[in-house]
Backbone atoms as SQL, in Angstrom:
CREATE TABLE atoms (id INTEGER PRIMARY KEY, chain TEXT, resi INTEGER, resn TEXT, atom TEXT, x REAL, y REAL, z REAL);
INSERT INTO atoms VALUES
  (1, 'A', 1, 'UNK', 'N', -2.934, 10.169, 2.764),
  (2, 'A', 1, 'UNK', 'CA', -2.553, 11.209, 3.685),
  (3, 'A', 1, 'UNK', 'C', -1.212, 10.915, 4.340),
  (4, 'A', 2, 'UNK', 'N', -0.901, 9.623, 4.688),
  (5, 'A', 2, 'UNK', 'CA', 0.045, 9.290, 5.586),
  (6, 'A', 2, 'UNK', 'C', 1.680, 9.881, 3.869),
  (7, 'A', 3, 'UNK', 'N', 1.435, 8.949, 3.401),
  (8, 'A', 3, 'UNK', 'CA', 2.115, 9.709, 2.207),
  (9, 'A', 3, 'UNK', 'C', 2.619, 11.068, 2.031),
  (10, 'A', 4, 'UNK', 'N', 1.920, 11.581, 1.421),
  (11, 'A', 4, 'UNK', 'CA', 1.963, 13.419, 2.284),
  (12, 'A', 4, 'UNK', 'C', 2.819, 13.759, 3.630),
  (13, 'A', 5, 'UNK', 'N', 2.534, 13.635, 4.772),
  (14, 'A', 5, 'UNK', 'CA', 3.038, 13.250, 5.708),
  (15, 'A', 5, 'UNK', 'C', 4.367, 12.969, 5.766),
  (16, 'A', 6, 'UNK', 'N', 4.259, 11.554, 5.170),
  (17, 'A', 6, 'UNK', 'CA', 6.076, 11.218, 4.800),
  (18, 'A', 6, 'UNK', 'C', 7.070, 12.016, 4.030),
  (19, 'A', 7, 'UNK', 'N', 6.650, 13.288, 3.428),
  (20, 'A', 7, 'UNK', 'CA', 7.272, 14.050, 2.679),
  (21, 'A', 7, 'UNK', 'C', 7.139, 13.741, 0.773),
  (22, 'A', 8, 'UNK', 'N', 6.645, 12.773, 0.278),
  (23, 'A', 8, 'UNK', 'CA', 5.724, 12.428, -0.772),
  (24, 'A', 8, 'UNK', 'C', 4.733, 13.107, -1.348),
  (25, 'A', 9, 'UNK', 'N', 4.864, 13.242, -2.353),
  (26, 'A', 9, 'UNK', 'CA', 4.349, 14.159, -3.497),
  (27, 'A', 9, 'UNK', 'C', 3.259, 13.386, -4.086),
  (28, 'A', 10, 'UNK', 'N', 2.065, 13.926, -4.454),
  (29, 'A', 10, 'UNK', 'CA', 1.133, 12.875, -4.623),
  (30, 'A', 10, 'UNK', 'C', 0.759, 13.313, -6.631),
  (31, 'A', 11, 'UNK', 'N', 0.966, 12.990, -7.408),
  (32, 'A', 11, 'UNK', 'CA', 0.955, 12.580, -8.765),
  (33, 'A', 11, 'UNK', 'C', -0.090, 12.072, -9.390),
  (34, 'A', 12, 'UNK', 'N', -1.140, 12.369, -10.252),
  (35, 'A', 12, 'UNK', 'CA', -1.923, 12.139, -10.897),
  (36, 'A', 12, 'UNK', 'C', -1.537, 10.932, -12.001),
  (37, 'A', 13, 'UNK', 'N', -2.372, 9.807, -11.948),
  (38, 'A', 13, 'UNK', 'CA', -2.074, 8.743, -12.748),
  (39, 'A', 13, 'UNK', 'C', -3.232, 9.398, -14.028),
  (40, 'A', 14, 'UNK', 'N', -2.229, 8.734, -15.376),
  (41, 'A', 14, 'UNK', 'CA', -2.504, 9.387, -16.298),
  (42, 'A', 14, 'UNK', 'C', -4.067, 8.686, -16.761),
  (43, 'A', 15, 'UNK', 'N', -4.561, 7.148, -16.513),
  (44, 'A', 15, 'UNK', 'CA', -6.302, 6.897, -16.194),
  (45, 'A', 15, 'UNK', 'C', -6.644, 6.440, -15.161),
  (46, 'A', 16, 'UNK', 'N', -5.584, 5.893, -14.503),
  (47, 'A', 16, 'UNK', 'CA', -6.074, 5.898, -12.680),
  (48, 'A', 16, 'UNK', 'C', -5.757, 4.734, -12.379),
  (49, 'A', 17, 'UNK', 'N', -6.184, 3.530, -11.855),
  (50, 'A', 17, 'UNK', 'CA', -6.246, 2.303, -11.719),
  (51, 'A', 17, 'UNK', 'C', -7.493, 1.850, -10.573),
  (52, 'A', 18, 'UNK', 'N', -8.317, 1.110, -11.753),
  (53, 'A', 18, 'UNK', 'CA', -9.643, 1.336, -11.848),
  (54, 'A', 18, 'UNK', 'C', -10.003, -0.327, -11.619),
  (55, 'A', 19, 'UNK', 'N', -10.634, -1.070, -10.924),
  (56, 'A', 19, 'UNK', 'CA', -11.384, -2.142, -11.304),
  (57, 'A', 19, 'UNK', 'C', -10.703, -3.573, -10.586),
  (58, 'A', 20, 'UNK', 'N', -11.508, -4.350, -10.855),
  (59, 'A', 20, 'UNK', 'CA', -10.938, -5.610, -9.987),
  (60, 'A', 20, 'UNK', 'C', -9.165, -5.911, -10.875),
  (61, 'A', 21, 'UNK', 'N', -9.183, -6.791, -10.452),
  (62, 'A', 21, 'UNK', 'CA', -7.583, -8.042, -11.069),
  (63, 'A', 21, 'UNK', 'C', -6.309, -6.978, -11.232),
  (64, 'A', 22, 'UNK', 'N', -6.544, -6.237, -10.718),
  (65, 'A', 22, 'UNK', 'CA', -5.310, -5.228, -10.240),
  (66, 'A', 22, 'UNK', 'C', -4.073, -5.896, -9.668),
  (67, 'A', 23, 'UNK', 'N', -2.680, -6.208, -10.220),
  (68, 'A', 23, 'UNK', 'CA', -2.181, -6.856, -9.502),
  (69, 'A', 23, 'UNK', 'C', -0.834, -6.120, -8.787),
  (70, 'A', 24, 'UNK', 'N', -0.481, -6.675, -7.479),
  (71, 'A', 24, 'UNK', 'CA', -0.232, -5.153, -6.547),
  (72, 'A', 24, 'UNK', 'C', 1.153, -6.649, -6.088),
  (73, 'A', 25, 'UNK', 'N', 2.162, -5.917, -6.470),
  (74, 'A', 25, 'UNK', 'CA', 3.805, -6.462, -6.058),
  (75, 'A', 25, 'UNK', 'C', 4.222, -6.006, -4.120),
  (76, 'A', 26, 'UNK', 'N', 4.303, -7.345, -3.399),
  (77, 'A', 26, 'UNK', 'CA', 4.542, -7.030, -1.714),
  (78, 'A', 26, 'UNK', 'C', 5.887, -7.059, -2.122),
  (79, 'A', 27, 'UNK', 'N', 6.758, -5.538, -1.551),
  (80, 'A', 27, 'UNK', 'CA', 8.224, -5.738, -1.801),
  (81, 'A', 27, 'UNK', 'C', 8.545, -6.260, -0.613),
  (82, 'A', 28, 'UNK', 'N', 8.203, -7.150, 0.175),
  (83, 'A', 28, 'UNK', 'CA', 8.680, -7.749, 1.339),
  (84, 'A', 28, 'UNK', 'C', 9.245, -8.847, 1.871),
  (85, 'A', 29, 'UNK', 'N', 7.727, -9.365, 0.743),
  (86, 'A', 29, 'UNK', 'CA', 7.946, -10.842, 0.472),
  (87, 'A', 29, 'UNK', 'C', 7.846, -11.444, -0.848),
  (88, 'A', 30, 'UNK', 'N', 8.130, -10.627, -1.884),
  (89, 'A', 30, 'UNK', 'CA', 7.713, -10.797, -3.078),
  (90, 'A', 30, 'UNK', 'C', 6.568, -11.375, -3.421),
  (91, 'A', 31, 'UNK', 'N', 5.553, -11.665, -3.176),
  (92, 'A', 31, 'UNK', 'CA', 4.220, -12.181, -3.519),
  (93, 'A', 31, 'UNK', 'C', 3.706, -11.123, -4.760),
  (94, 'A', 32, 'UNK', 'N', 2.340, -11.091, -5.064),
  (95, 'A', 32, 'UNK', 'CA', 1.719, -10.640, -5.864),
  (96, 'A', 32, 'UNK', 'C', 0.222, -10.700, -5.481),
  (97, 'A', 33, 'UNK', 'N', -0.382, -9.756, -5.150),
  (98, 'A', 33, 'UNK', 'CA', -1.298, -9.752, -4.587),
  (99, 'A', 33, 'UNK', 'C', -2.678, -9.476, -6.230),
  (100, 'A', 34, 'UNK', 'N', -3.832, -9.884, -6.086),
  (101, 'A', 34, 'UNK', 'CA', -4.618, -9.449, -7.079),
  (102, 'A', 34, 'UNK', 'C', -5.979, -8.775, -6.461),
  (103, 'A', 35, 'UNK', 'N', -5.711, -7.229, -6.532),
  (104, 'A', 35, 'UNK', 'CA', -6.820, -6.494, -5.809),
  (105, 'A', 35, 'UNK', 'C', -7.912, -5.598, -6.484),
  (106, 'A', 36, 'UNK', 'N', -8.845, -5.592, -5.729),
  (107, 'A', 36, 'UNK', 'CA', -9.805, -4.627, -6.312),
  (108, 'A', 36, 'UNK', 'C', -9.019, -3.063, -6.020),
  (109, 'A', 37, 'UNK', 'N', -9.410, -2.141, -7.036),
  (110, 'A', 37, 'UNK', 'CA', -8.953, -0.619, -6.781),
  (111, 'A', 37, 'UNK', 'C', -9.525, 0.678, -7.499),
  (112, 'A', 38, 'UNK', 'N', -9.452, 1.721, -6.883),
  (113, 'A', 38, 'UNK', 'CA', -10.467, 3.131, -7.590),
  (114, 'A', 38, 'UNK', 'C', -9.702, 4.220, -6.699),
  (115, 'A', 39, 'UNK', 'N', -8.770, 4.500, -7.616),
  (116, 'A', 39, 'UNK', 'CA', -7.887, 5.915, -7.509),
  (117, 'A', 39, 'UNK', 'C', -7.273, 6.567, -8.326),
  (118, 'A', 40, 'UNK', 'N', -7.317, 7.821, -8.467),
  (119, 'A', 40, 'UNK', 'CA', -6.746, 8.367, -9.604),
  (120, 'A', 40, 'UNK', 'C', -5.245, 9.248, -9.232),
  (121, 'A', 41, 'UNK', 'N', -5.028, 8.962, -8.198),
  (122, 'A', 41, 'UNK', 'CA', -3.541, 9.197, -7.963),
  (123, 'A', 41, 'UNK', 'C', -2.509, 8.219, -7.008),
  (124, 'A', 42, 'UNK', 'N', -1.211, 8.607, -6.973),
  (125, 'A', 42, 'UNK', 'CA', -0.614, 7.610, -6.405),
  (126, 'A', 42, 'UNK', 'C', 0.660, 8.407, -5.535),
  (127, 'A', 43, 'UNK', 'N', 1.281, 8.074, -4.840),
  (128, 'A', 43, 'UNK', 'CA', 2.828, 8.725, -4.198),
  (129, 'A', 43, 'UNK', 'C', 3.780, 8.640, -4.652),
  (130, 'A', 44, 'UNK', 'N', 4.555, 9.604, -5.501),
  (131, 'A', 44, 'UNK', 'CA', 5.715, 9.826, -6.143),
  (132, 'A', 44, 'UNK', 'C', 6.677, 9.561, -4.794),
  (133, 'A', 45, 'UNK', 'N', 7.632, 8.381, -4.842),
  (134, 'A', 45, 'UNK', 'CA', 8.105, 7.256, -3.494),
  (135, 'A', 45, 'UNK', 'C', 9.718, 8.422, -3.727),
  (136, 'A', 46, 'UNK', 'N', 10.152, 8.842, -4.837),
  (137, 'A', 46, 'UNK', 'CA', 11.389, 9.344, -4.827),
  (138, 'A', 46, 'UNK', 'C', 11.223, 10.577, -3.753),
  (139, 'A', 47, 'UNK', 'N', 10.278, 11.040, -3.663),
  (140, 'A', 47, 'UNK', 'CA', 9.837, 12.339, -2.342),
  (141, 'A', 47, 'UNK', 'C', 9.788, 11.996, -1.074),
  (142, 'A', 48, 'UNK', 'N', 9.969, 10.864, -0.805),
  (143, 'A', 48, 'UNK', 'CA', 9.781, 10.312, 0.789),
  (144, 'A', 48, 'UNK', 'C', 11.010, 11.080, 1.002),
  (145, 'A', 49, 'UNK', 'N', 10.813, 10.777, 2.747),
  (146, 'A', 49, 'UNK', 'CA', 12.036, 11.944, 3.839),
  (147, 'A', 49, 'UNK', 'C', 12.538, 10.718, 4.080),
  (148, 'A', 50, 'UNK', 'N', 13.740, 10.265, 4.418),
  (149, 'A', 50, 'UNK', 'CA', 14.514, 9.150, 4.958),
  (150, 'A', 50, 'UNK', 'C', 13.426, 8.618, 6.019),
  (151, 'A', 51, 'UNK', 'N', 13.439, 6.917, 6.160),
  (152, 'A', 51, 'UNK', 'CA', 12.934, 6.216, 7.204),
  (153, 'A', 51, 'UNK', 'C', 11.540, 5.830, 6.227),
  (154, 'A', 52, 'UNK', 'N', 11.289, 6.241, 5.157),
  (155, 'A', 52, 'UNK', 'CA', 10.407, 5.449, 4.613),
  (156, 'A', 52, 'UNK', 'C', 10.410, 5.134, 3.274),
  (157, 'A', 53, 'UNK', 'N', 9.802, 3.784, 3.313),
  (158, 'A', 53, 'UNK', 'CA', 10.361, 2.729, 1.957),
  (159, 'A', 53, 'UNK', 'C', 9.201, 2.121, 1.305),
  (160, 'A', 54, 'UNK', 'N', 9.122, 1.499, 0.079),
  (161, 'A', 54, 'UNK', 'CA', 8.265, 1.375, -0.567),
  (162, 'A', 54, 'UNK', 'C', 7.385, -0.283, -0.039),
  (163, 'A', 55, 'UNK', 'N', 6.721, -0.496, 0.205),
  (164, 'A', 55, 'UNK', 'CA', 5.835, -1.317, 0.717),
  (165, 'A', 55, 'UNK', 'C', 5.109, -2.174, -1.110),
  (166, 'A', 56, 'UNK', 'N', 3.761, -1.447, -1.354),
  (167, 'A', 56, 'UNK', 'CA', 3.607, -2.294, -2.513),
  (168, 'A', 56, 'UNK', 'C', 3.828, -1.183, -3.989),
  (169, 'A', 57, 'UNK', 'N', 3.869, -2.093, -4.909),
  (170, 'A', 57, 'UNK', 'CA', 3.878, -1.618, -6.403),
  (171, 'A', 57, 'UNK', 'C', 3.098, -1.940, -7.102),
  (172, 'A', 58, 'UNK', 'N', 2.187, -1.181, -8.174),
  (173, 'A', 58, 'UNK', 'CA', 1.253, -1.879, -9.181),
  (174, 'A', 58, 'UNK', 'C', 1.902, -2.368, -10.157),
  (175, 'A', 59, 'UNK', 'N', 1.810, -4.119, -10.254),
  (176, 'A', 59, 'UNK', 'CA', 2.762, -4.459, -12.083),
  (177, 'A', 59, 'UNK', 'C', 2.358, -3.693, -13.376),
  (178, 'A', 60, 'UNK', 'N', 1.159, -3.366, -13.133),
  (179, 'A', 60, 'UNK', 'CA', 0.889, -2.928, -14.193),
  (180, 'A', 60, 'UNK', 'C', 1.346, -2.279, -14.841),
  (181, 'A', 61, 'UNK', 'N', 1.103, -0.886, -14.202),
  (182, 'A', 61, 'UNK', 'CA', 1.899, 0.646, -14.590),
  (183, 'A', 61, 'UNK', 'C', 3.193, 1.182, -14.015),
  (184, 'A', 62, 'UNK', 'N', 3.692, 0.575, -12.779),
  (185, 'A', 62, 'UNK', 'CA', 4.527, 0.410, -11.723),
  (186, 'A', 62, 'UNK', 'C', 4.690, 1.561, -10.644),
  (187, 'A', 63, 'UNK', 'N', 3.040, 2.052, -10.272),
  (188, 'A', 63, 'UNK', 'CA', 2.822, 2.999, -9.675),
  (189, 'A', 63, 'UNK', 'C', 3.151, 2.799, -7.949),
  (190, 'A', 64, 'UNK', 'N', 3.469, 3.473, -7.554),
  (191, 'A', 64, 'UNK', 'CA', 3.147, 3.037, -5.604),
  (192, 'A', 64, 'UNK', 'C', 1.870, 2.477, -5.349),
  (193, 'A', 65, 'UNK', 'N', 1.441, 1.602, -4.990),
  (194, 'A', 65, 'UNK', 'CA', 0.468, 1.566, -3.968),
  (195, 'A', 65, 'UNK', 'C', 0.831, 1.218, -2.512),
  (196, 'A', 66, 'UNK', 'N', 1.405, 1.656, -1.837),
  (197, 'A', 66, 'UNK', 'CA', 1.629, 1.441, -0.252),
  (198, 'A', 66, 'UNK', 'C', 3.107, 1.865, 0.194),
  (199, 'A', 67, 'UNK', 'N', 3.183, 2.228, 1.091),
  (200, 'A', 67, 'UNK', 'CA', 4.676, 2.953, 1.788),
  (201, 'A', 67, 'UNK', 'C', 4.577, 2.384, 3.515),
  (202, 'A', 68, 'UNK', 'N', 5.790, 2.297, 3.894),
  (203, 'A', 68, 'UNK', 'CA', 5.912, 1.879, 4.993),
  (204, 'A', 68, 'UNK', 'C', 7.222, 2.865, 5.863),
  (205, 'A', 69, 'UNK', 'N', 7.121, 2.533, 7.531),
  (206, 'A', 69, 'UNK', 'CA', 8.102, 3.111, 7.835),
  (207, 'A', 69, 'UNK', 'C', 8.982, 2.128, 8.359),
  (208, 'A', 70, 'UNK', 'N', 10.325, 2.488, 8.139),
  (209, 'A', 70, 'UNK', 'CA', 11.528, 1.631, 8.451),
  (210, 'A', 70, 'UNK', 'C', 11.538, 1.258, 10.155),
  (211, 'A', 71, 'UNK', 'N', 11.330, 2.305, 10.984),
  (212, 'A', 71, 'UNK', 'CA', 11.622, 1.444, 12.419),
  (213, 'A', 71, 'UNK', 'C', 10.332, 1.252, 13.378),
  (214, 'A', 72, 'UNK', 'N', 8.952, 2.404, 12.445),
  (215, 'A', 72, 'UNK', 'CA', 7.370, 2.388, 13.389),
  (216, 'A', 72, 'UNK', 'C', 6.339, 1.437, 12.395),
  (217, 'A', 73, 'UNK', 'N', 5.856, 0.811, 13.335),
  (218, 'A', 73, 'UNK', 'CA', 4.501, -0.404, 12.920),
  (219, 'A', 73, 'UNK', 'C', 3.151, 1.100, 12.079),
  (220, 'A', 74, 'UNK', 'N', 4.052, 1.972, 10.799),
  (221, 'A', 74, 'UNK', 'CA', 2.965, 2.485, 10.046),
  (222, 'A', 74, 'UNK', 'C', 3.945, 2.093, 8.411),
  (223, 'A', 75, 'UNK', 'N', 2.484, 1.777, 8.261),
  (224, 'A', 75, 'UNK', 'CA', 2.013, 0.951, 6.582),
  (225, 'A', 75, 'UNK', 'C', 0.689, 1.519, 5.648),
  (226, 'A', 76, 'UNK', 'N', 0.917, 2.001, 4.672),
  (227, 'A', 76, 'UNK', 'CA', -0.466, 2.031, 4.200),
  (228, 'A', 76, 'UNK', 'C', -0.511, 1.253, 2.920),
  (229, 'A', 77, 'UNK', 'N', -1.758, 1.176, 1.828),
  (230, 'A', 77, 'UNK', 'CA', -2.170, 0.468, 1.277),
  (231, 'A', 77, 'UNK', 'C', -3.187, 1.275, 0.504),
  (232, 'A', 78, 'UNK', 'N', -2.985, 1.329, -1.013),
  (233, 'A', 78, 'UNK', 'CA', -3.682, 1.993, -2.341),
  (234, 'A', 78, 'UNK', 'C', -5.080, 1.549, -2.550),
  (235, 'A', 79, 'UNK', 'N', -4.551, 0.374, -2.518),
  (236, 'A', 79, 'UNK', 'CA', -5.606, -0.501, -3.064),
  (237, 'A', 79, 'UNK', 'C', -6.631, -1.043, -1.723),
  (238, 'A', 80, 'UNK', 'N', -7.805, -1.143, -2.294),
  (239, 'A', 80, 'UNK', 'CA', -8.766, -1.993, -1.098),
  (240, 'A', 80, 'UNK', 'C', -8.457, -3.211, -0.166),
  (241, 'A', 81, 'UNK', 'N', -7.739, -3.217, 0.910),
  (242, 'A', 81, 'UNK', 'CA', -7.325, -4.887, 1.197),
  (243, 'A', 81, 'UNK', 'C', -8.589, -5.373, 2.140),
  (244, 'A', 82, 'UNK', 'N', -9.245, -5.832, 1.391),
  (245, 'A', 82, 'UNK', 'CA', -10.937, -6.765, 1.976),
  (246, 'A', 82, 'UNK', 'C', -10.245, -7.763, 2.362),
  (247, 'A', 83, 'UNK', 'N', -10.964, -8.268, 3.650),
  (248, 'A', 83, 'UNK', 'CA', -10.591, -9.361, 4.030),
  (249, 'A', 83, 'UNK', 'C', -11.996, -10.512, 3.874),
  (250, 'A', 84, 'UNK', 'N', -12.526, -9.572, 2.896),
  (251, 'A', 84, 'UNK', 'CA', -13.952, -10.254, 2.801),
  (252, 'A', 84, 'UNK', 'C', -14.692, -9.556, 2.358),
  (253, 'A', 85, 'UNK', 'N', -15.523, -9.710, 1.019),
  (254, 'A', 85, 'UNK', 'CA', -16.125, -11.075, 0.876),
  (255, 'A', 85, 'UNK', 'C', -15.463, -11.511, -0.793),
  (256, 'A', 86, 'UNK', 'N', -14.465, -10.816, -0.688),
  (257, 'A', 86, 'UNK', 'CA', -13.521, -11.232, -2.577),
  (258, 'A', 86, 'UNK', 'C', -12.311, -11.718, -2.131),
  (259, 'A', 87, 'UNK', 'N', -11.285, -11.494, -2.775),
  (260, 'A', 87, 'UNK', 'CA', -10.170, -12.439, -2.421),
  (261, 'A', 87, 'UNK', 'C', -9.634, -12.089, -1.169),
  (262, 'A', 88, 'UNK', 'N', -8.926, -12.978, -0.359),
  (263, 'A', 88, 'UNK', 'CA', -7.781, -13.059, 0.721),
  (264, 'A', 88, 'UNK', 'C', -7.081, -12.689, 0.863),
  (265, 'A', 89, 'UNK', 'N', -6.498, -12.538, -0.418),
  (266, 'A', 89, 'UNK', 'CA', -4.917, -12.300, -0.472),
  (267, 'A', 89, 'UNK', 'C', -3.890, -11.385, 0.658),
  (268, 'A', 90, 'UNK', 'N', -5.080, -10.314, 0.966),
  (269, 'A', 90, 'UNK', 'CA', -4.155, -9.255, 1.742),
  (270, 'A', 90, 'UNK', 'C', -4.838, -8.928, 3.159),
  (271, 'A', 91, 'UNK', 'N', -5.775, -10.250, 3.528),
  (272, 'A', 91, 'UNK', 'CA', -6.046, -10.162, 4.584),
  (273, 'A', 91, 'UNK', 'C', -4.939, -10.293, 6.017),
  (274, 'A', 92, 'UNK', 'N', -3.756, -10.592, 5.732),
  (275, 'A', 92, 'UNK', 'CA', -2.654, -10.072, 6.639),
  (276, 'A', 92, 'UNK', 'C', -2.573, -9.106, 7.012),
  (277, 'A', 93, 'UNK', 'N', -2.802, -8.002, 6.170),
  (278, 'A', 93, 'UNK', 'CA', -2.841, -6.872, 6.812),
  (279, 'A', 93, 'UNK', 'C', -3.594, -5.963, 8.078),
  (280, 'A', 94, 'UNK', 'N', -4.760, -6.872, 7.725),
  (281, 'A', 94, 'UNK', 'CA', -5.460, -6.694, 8.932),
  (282, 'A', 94, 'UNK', 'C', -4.755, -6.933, 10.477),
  (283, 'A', 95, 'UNK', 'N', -4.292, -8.204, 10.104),
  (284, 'A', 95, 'UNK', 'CA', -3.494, -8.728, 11.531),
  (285, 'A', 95, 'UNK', 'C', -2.628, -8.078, 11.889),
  (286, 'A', 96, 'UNK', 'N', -1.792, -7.452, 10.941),
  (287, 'A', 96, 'UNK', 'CA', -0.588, -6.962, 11.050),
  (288, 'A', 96, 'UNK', 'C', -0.866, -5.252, 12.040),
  (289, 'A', 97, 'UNK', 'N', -2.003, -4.952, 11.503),
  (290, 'A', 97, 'UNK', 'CA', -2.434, -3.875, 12.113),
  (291, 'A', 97, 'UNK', 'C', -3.094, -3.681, 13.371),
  (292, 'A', 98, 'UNK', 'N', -3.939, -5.293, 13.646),
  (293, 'A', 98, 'UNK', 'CA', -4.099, -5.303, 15.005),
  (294, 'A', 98, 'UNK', 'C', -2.898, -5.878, 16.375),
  (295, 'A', 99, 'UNK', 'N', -2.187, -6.751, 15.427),
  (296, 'A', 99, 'UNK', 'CA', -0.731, -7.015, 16.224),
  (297, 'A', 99, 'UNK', 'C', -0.090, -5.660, 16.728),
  (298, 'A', 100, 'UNK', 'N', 0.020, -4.763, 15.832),
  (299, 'A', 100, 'UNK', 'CA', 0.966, -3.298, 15.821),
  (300, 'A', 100, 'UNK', 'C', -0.136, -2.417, 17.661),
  (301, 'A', 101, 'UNK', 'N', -1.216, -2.605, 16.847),
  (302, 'A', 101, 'UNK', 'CA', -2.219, -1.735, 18.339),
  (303, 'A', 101, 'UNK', 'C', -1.720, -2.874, 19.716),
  (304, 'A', 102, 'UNK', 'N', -1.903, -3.745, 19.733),
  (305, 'A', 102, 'UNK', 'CA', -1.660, -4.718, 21.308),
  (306, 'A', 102, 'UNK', 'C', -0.280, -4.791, 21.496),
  (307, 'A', 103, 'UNK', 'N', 0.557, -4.627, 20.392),
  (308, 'A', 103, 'UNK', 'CA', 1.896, -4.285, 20.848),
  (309, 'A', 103, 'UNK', 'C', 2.900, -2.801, 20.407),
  (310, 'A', 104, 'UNK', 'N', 2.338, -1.962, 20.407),
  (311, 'A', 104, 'UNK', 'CA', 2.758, -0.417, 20.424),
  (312, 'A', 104, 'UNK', 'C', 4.724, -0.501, 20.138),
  (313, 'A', 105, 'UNK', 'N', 5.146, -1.171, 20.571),
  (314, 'A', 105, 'UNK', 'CA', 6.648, -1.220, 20.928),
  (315, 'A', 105, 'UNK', 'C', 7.310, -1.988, 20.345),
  (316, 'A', 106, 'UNK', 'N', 6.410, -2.959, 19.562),
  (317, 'A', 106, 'UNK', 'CA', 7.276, -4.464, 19.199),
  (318, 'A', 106, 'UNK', 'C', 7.566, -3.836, 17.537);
């Protein structure tokens, strides 16, 4: 939804990206995240309105999964980020999202 929102066009993936070992590119910090996922579409990122930038990528197919905004604490995320009870990997995000609520401004 937030996608939409950003002026992003939402695009039907041609079988979806389906199932665990999904591996999801942080353009932030370059990491590589390996996530569980079940969606059959994604955000065409060339449709964003200025002020928002691409957050993660699937290696796979090199679809969007996540968009961010350039100067407000909003981020989203395609894929499932569990902070439990399967991998870790993207349990930052959690923090990152409760840091953003106790500090509105930062």
């Amino acid at each position: 939804l937030m996608g939409l929102v950003a002026g992003g066009t939402a695009a039907k993936l041609p079988f979806g990206n389906r199932g665990q070992n999904q591996p999801v590119l942080n353009h932030q910090t370059g990491e590589c995240y390996i996530t569980p996922q079940n969606h059959g579409y994604h955000i065409d990122c060339s449709t964003l309105k200025p002020g928002w930038k691409v957050l993660f990528t699937n290696a796979n197919d090199k679809s969007n999964e996540g968009i961010a905004h350039e100067t407000r604490p909003y981020f989203t995320a395609q894929f499932h980020p569990e902070a439990c009870s399967g991998p870790t990997d993207t349990e930052f995000m959690f923090d990152t999202f409760i840091d953003a609520c106790k500090n509105p401004s930062g």
